[in-house]
Structure formats: C-alpha cells, structure tokens
Coordinates of C-alpha atoms and ligand atoms in Angstrom, one line a residue:
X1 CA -3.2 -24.5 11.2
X2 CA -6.6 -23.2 10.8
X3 CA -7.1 -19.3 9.5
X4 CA -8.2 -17.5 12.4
X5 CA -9.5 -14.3 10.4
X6 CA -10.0 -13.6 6.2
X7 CA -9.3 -10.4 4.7
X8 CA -12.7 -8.6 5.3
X9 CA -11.4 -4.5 4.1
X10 CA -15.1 -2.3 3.6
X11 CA -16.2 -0.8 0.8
X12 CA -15.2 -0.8 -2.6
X13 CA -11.9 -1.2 -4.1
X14 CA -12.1 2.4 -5.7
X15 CA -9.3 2.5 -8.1
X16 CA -10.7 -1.4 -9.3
X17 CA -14.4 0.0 -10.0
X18 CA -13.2 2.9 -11.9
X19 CA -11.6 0.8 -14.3
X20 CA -13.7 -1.4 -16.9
X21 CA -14.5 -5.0 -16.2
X22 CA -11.5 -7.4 -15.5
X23 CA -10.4 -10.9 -16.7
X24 CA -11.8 -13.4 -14.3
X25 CA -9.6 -15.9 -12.9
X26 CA -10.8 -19.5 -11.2
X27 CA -11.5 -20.1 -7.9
X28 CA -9.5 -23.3 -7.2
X29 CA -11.8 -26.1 -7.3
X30 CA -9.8 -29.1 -7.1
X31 CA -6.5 -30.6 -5.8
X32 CA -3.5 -29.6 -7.5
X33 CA 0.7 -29.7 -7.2
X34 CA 3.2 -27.4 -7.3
X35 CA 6.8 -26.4 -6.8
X36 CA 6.1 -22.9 -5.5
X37 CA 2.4 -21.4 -3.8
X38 CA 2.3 -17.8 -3.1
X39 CA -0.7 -16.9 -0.9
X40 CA -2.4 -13.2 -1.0
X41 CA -2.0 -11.1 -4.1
X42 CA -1.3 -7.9 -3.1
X43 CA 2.1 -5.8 -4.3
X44 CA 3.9 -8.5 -2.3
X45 CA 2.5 -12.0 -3.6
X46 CA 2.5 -10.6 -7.4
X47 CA 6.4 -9.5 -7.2
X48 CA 7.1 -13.0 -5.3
X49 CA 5.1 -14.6 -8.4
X50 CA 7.3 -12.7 -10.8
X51 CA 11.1 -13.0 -9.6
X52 CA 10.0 -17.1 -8.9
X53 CA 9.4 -16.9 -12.4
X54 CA 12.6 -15.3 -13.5
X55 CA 14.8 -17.1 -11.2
X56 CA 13.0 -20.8 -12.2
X57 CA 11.2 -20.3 -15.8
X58 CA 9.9 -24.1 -15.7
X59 CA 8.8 -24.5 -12.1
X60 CA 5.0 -24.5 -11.4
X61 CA 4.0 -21.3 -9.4
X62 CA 0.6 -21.1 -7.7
X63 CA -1.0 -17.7 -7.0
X64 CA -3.8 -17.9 -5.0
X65 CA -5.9 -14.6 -3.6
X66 CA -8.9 -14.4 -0.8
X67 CA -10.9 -11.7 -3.5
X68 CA -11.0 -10.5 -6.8
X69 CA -7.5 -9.4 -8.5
X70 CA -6.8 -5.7 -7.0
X71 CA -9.6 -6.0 -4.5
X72 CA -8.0 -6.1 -1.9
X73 CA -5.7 -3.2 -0.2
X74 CA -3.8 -3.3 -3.5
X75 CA -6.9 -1.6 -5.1
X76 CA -7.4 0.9 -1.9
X77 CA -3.9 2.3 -1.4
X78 CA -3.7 5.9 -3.0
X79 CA -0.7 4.7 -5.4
X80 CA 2.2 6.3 -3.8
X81 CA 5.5 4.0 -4.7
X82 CA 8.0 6.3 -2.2
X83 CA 11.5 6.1 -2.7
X84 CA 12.3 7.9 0.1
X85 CA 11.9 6.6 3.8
X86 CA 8.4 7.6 4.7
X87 CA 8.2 6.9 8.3
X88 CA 4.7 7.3 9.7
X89 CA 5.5 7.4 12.9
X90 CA 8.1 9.9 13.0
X91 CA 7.1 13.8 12.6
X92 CA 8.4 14.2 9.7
X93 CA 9.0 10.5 8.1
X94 CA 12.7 10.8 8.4
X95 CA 14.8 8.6 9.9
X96 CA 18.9 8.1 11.3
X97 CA 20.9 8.8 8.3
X98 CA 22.0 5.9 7.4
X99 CA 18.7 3.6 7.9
X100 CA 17.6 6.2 6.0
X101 CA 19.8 5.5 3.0
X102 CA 19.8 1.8 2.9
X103 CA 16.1 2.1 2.9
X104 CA 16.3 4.1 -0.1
X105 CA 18.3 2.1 -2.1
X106 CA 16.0 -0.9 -0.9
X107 CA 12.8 1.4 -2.6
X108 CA 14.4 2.1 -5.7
X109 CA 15.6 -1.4 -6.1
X110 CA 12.0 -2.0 -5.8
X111 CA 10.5 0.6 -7.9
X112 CA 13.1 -0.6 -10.4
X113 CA 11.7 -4.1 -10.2
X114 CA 8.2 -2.9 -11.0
X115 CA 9.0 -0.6 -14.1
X116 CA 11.3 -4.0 -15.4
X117 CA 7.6 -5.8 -15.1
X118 CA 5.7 -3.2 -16.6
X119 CA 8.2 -2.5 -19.4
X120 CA 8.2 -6.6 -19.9
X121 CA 4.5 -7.1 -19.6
X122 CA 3.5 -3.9 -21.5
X123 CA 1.6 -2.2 -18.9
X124 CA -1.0 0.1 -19.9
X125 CA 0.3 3.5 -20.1
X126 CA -0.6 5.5 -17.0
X127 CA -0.5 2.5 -14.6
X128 CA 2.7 3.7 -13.3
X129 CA 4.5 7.0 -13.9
X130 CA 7.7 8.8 -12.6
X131 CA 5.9 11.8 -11.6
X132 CA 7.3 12.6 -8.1
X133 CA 5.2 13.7 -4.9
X134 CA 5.1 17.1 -3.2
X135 CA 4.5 17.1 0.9
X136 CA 2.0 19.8 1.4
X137 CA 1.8 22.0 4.7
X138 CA -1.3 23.5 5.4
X139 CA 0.6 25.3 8.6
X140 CA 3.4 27.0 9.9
X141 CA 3.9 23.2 12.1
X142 CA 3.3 21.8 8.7
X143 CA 6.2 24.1 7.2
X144 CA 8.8 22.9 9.8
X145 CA 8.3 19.8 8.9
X146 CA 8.8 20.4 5.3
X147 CA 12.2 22.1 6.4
X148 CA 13.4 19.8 8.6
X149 CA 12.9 17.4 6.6
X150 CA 14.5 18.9 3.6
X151 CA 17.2 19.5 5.6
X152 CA 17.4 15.6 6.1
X153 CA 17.5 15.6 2.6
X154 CA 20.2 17.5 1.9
X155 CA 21.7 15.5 4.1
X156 CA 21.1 12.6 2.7
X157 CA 21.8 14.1 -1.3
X158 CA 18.7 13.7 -2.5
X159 CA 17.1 15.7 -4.9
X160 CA 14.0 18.0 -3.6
X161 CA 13.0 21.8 -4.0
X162 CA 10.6 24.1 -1.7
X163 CA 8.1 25.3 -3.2
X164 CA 5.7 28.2 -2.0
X165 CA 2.7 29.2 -1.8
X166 CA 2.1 30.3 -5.2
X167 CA 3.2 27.5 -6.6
X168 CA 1.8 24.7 -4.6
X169 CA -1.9 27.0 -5.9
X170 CA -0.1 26.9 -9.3
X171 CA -0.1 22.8 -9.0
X172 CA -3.6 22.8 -7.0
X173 CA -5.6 25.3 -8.1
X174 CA -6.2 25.9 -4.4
X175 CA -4.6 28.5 -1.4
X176 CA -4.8 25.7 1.1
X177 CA -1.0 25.1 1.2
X178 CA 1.6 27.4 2.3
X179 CA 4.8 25.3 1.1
X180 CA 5.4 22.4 -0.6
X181 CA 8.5 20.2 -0.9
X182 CA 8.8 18.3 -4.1
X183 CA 10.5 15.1 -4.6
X184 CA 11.0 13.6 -7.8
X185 CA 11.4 10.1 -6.9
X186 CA 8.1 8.4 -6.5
X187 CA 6.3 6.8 -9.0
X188 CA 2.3 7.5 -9.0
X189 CA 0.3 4.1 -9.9
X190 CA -3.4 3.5 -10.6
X191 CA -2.7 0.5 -8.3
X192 CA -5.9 -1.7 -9.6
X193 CA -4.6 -1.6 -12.9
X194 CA -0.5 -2.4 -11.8
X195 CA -2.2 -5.4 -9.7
X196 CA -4.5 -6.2 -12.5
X197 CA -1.4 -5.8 -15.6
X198 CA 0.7 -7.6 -13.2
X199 CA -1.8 -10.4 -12.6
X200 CA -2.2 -10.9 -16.7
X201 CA 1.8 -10.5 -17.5
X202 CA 2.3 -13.6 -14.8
X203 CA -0.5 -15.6 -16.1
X204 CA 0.7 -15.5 -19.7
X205 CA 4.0 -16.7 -17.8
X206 CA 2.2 -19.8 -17.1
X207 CA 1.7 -18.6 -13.5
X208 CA -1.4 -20.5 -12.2
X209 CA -4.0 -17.8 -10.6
X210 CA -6.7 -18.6 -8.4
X211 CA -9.0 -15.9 -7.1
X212 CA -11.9 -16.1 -4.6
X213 CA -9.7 -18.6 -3.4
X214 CA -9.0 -17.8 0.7
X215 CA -6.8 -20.3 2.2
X216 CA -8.4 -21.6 5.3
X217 CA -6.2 -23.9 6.6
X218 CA -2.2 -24.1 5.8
X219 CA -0.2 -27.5 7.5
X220 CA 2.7 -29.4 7.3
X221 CA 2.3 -32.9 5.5
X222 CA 5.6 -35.0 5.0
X223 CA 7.8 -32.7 2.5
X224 CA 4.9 -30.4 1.4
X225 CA 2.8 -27.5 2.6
X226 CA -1.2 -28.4 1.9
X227 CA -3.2 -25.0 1.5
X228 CA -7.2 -25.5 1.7
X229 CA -9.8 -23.0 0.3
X230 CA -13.5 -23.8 0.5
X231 CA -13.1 -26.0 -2.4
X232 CA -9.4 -27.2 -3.4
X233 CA -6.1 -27.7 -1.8
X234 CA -2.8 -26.5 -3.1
X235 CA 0.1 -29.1 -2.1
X236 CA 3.8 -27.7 -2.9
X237 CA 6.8 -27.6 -1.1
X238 CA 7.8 -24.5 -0.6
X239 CA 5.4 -21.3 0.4
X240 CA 5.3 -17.4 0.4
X241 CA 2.8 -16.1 2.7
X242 CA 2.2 -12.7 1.5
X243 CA -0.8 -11.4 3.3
X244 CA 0.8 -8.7 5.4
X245 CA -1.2 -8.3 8.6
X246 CA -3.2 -12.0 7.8
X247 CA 0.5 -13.2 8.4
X248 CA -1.5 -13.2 12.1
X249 CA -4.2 -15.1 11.0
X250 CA -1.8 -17.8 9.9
X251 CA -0.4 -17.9 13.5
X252 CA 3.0 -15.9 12.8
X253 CA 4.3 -13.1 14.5
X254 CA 1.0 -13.2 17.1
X255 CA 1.0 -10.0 18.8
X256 CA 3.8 -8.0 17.2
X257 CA 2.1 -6.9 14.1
X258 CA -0.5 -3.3 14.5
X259 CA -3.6 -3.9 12.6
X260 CA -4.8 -0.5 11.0
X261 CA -7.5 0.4 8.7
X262 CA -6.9 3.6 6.7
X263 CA -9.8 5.0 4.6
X264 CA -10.2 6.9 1.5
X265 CA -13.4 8.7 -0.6
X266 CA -13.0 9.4 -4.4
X267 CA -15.0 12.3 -6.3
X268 CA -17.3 11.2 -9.1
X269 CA -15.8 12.7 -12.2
X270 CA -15.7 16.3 -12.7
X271 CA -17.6 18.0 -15.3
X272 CA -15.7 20.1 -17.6
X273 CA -16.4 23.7 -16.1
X274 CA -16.3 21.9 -11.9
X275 CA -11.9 21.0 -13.4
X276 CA -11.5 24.3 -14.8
X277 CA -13.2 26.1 -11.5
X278 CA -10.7 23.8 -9.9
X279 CA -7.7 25.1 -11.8
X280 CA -4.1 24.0 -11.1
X281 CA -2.1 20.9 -12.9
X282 CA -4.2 17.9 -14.6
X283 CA -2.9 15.9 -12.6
X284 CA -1.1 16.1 -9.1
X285 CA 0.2 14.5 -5.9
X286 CA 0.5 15.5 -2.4
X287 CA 1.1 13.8 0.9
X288 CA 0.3 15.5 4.1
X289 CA 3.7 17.7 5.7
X290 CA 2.2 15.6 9.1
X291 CA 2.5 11.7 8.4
X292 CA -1.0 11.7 10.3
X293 CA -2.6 14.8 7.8
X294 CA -4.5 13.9 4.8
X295 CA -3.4 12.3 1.1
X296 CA -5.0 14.1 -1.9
X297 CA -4.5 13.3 -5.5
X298 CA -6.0 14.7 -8.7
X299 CA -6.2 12.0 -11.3
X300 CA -7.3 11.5 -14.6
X301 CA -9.4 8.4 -15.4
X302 CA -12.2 7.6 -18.2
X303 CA -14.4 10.5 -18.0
X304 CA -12.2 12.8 -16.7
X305 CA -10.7 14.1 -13.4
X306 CA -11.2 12.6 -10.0
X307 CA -10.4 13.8 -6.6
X308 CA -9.1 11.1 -4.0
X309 CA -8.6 12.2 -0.3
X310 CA -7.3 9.8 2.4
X311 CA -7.3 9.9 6.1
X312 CA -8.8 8.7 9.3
X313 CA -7.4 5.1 10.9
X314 CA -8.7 2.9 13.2
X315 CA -7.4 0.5 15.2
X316 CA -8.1 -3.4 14.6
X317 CA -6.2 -5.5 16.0
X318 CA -8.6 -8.1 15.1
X319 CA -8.5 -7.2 11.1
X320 CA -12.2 -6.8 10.6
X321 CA -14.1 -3.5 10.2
X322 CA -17.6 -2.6 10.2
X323 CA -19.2 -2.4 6.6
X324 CA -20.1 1.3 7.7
X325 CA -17.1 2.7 8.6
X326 CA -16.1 4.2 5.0
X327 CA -19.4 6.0 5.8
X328 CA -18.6 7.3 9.0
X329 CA -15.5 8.7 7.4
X330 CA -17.7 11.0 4.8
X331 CA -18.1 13.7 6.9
X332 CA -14.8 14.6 7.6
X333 CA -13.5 13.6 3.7
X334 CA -16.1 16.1 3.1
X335 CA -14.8 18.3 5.3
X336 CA -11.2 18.3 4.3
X337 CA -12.0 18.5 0.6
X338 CA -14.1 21.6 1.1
X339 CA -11.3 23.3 3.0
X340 CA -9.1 23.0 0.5
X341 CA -11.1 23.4 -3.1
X342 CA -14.1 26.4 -1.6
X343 CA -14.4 26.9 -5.4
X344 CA -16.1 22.8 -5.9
X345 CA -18.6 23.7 -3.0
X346 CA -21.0 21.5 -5.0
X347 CA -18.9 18.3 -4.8
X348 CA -19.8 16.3 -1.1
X349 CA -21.8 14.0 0.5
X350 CA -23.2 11.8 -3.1
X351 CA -20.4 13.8 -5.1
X352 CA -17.9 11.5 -3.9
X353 CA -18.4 8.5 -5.8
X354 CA -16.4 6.0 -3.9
X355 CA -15.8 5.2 0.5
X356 CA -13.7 3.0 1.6
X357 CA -11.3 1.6 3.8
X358 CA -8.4 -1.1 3.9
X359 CA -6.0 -2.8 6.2
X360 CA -2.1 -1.7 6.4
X361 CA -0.2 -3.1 8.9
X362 CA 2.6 -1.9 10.9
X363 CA 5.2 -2.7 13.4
X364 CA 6.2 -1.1 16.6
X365 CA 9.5 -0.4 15.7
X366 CA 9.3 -0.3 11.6
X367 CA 10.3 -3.1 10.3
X368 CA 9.3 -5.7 8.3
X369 CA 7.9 -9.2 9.5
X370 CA 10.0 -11.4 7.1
X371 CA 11.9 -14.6 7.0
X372 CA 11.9 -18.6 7.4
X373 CA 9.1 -18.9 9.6
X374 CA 8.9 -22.8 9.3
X375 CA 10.5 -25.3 6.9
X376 CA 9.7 -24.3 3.7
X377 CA 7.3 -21.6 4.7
X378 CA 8.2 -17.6 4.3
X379 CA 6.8 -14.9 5.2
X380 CA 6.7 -11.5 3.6
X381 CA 4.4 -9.1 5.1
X382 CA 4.1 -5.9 7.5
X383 CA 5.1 -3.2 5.3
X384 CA 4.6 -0.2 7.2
X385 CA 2.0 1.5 5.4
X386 CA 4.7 1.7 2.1
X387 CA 3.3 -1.1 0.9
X388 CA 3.9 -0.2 -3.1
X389 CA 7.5 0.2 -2.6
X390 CA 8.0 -2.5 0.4
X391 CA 5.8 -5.0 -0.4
X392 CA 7.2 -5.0 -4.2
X393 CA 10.7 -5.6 -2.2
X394 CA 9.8 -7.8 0.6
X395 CA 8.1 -10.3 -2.0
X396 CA 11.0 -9.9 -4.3
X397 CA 13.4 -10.9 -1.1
X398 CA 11.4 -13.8 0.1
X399 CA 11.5 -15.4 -3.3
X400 CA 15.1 -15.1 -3.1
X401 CA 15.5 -16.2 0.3
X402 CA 13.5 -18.9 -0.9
X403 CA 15.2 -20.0 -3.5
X404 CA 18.6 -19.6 -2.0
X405 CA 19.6 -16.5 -3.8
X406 CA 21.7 -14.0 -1.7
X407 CA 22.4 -10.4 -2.2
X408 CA 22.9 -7.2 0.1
X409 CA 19.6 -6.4 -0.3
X410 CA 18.4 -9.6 1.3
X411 CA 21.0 -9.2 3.6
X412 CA 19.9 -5.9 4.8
X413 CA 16.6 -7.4 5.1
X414 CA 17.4 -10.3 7.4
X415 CA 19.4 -8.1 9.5
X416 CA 16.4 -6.4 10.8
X417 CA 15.4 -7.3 14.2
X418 CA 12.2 -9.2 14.9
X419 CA 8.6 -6.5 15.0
X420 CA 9.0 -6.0 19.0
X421 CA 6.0 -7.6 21.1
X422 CA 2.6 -5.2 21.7
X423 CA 1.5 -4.4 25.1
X424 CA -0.8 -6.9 26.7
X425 CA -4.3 -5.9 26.2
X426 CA -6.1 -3.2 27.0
X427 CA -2.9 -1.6 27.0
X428 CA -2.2 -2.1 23.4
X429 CA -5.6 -1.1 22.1
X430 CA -5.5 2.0 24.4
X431 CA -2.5 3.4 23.7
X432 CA -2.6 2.8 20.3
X433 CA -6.0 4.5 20.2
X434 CA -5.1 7.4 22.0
X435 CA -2.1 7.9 20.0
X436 CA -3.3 7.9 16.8
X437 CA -6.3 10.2 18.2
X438 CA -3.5 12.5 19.6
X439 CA -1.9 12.7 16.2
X440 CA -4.5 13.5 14.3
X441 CA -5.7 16.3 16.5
X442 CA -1.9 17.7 16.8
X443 CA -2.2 17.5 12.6
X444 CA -4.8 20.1 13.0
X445 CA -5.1 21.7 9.4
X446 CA -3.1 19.0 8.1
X447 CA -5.6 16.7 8.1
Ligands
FAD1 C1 -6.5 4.0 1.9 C2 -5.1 3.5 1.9 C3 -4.1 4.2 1.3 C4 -2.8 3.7 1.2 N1 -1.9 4.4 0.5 C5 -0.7 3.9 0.2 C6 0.2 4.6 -0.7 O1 -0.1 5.6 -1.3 N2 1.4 4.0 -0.8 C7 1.8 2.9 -0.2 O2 3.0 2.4 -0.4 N3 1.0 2.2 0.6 C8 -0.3 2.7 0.8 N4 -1.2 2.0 1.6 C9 -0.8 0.8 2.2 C10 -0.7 -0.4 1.2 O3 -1.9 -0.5 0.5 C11 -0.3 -1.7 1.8 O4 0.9 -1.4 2.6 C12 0.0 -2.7 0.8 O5 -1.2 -3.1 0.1 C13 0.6 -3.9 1.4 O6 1.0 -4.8 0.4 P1 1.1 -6.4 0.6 O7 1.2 -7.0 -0.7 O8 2.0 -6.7 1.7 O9 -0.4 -6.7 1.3 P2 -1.8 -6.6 0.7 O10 -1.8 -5.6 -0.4 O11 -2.7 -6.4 1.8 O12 -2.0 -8.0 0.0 C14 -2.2 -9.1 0.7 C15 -3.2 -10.0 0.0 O13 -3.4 -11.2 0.7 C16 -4.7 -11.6 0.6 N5 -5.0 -12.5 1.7 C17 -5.0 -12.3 3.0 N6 -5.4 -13.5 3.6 C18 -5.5 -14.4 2.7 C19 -5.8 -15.8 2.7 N7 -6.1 -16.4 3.9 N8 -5.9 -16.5 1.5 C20 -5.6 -15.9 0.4 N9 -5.3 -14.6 0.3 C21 -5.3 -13.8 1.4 C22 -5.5 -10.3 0.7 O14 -6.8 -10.4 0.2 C23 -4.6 -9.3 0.0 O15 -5.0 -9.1 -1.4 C24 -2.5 2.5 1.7 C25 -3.5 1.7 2.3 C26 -4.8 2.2 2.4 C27 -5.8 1.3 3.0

C-alpha cells in the first residue's frame, strides 16, 4: 500500500530548537534486512525500539522516522507524562472507577519504563523529572471541576491536595488561579531531549536509525514486509507501525481515528529582572481545571526561563495544516499569557520566540488503535492526546505482542474494543468542529 499522507505538523519543533544542535542520523539510502522495523519515532516507536532490544539483544532492529529525531509531535507536546487518567473529553478527565485504575497502573508501568531507559542510557538531567502537575481553575466552573475531580481521587486513593489561591500565586507568581489541585504523579520532560537521549541510548544498542526517511509505500512480499522511502527499502519480517494518526495513511483503522492539531507558543528567554517581576517557583506546571483550557509551563532552559502556553485545536481529518496556522494562534497565546502574568506586559507578539502546532490523535470512545492488523504487521498508535505516557505503553505492548510476550498489561490492552467508526462526512467534520468550538467557549477563563 501506498502512503496516502506524510507527517506535515507546522512550525518548529520548540522544545528541539531550544536545545543545541543534534547528532545527525542517515537517511536510508539503500536496501537493507532486518528482523524487526519500527516505523515513526515518536514516544511510541522509540519504546517499541527499546523493549525489542531487551526482549531479543542480537536481533537487527530498524528505526526509521519521516523528520529529524524529536521533530515531530514528540518535540511539540508540552512534556506532561500523566499517571492519572486524563480524559479530554470528559469535564473533568475522570473516568468509571475502575477504567480509571487500570489505566493508572497502565501509565505508571509506562512512566516506569521510561525512567528504566533514562537511568540505563544516562539521560541528561532535567530531561525527565518526578515533579507532579497542578490542574489550575481560573473559575468558580473551573473549581468544580477541581473538586469533583478530587473527589474521584479520593476515590480512587490517590494522592492529591487543593491548593488555594495564595498558593497557586505562591507557585505562579500570578492571581489568575483561584485553586489548584496538585498531583504528584507526573513526570515533566523536555520531550526533544527524552526523544533525542532515547534515540542515542538505542543507537549505541546497535539499533539501526534512519531519519528523513518517510516510508512511502509498505506491502506484503512472501514472508517479509518491504518499506520504501524516497531512496531505500527496509525488508524484515515483522513491523511496528508507530505513527499514531499516519496509522490512516497506511490504510488501518480508515475512519475511526480524529485527526487534531493542537498548538503551542514559547516565550524567548526572560531577562533576569522580566523572571523576578514574574515571581513564583523556578519552575512549574499547570494543566487547565477544563480539559479544553489552556497548558502553561515555566521552564528553565539555557539562558534562563521560558514560558510555554498551549491551546487552540483544529480539526484535520486529512492530517495536514496550513504553514500559518501557528500564526493565527498568536493572538489568542498572547492573549492568554497577558491575562495571567499583567506584570510581563512587554512579553507578546515577537516576545514569544517559538509557534507551532502538531498532530494528536484521538478516538471516539478513548481507546487505543492497537493490535495484529496483518500478518506480521502491528499497530501502535492513537493515544488520546497522553501520548508521553500511552504511546511509551502502547509501543512497549506491541513489541510484546509481537514477540509473543503476554502479561496483564497487554491483556488489558487487547481487551479494549476497536476506535468506533466516525460519522460519514460532513457530519463528522461538523460535529466535531462545533464541538470543540463549543468547548472552548464553555472554557471561558480557562482557556
Ligand atoms: C502542542 C501539543 C501539546 C501536547 N502536550 C502533551 C502532553 O503534555 N502530554 C502528552 O502526553 N501528550 C501531549 N501531546 C500529545 C502527544 O504529543 C502525542 O500524543 C504523542 O506524540 C503521540 O506519540 P506517538 O509516538 O504515538 O506518535 P508521534 O509522537 O506522533 O510519533 C509518530 C512518528 O511517526 C512519524 N511518521 C508518521 N508517518 C511516517 C511515515 N510514513 N514514515 C516514517 N515516519 C512516520 C512521525 O513523523 C512521528 O515522529 C501534545 C501534542 C501537541 C501537539
């Protein structure tokens, strides 16, 4: 089957530029074998890289990626590894109780898997840290939410305090937020450099990487796959196709799979009397009480603080968006930022350093799209927009499921039901539209 679309996300890959100059892999540029070829390395492909390397040390394992190592929405996400379910299309991310714990244990397991390969590759320090998230409500909707879903929480024992507003302006620096609810469970990447110090610990394994290296065309030939990029073919037996939403541009799971671009803008760095105007915690993370409200992180990064904010989606079903969007974005990045730090009037418009957007893909009813999908061919993709935590865990599974490991986890996973079918067109595209429209106006503040 020929490719019907290549990943195309706008922009820059902010948390990539921000970092000095990478190691440049290949582009494949010839005809090679192997036992194992993962395709697309996002947080998926690289864990399916790295558990085929622990469960078969001598095999030959292929990686190859459409752009640049942590280019792609692996370098665009705003690092949130959540432990706890996170559903975006609930009002308050929680879940039935019990789907609510196994999916839990299922993030942990994965968050686990990804401090194992940081601890065994000797990440960088900062790439990943334990530091918890705090949902911030802007509104008195905003701090129902927080309740109700602390009350979830409680009934689900796990750990998590209110905080007020004092305290949320003690963490800030700003009098935006009314409550907070902190968690301690997440762990906060610099996502470019976890793809990137993933990338180098599996290439020192002997993992073959290929980047710049889209695969156009993907068929069947006797007992092997054959995978063709502009210049090279990849012939092995057995393949993971970890390209989340691209899984549709491979042919799978056609019209079950919600295409979404999500966009973010980062600050140039602060000067020294702009972080100290700003106030609050060196470093800090919230996520929006309303799954539709806005993201916004204070990092530290060479040269000193950053802001990131992230919000506004659109709707894509046809995974392509216009070079310009990040742009059209600006205004209302600028817009949230100076509603919520009055005291950094100065920093909009060219203050942000960084637009840009990147595709997430979801399903109708929240699950993955995962499995055998042909002989020898397995898919791991559609992670819900939790793509740190479920991509890490869906590549890890389909590696096992590959290799014929079984455990509950993968057992949970293959459980799920199928991602249910969309709505014929226009249907899809106008509900879809309207709904997101809808809940980003009923996030008010939030956003
Ligand atoms: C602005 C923004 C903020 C976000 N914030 C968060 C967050 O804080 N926490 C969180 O968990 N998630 C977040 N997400 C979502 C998260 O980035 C995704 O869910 C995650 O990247 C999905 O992981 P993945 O490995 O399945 O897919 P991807 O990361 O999309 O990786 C798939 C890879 O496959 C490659 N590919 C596609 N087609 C081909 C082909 N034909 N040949 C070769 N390679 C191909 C792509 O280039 C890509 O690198 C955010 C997303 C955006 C855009």
């Amino acid at each position: 089957m020929k490719t019907t679309a290549l990943p195309k996300d706008p922009g820059p890959a902010a948390w990539d530029a921000i970092l000095p100059p990478s190691k440049h892999y290949a582009s494949l540029d010839c005809a090679i074998t192997a036992d194992w070829l993962v395709i697309g390395a996002g947080f998926a492909g690289l864990s399916a890289a790295r558990r085929l390397r622990l469960l078969h040390p001598k095999d030959r394992v292929v990686l190859l990626e459409a752009r640049r190592i942590a280019e792609g929405p692996v370098g665009r996400n705003t690092g949130f590894m959540i432990d706890l379910p996170h559903n975006l299309t609930s009002s308050d991310y929680a879940g039935a109780v019990e789907k609510d714990r196994a999916q839990a244990a299922q993030n942990r397991f994965a968050i686990q898997f990804a401090k194992e390969a940081a601890a065994d590759y000797g990440f960088a320090p900062d790439t990943l840290v334990q530091s918890g998230k705090t949902n911030g409500a802007a509104t008195a909707k905003g701090d129902t939410h927080n309740r109700d879903y602390a009350h979830h929480l409680s009934g689900l024992n796990e750990p998590h305090e209110l905080l007020d507003a004092r305290q949320m302006q003690e963490m800030c620096g700003t009098d935006y937020y009314q409550s907070g609810l902190y968690t301690p469970g997440t762990v906060m990447l610099q996502p470019a450099l976890y793809a990137r110090e993933m990338a180098k610990g599996l290439a020192l394994q002997n993992i073959k990487i290929f980047e710049n290296s889209a695969v156009k065309a993907l068929k069947r030939e006797g007992a092997t796959w054959k995978a063709t990029t502009s210049s090279g073919t990849v012939e092995a037996p057995k393949v993971i196709l970890a390209v989340n939403g691209h899984l549709e541009s491979f042919g799978f799971f056609k019209r079950r799979l919600m295409h979404i671009y999500l966009f973010a803008s980062m600050t140039r760095a602060l000067t020294e009397a702009e972080d100290k105007a700003l106030g609050g915690k060196p470093v800090w993370a919230i996520t929006p009480a309303d799954p539709l409200g806005s993201t916004v992180r204070k990092i530290r990064a060479d040269g000193g603080s950053r802001i990131v904010i992230r919000n506004g989606f659109t709707w894509s079903p046809g995974r392509a968006s216009n070079p310009r969007k990040p742009q059209k974005f600006a205004r209302i990045h600028d817009r949230t930022f100076a509603a919520r730090f009055p005291q950094l009037a100065e920093i909009s418009g060219p203050a942000f350093e960084h637009r840009w957007g990147g595709l997430l893909c979801l399903s109708r009813n929240g699950v993955s799209a995962f499995g055998e999908v042909d002989d020898g061919l397995f898919a791991a993709g559609c992670q819900n927009g939790l793509g740190a935590a479920r991509g890490t865990l869906s590549g890890i599974l389909a590696a096992d499921l590959a290799s014929g490991e079984t455990s509950d986890h993968l057992e949970v996973m293959l459980a799920e039901a199928a991602p249910t079918l969309l709505p014929p067109e226009p249907l899809a595209t106008i509900g879809a539209t309207t709904a997101m429209k809808w809940g980003e106006f009923k996030a008010g503040m939030e956003r």
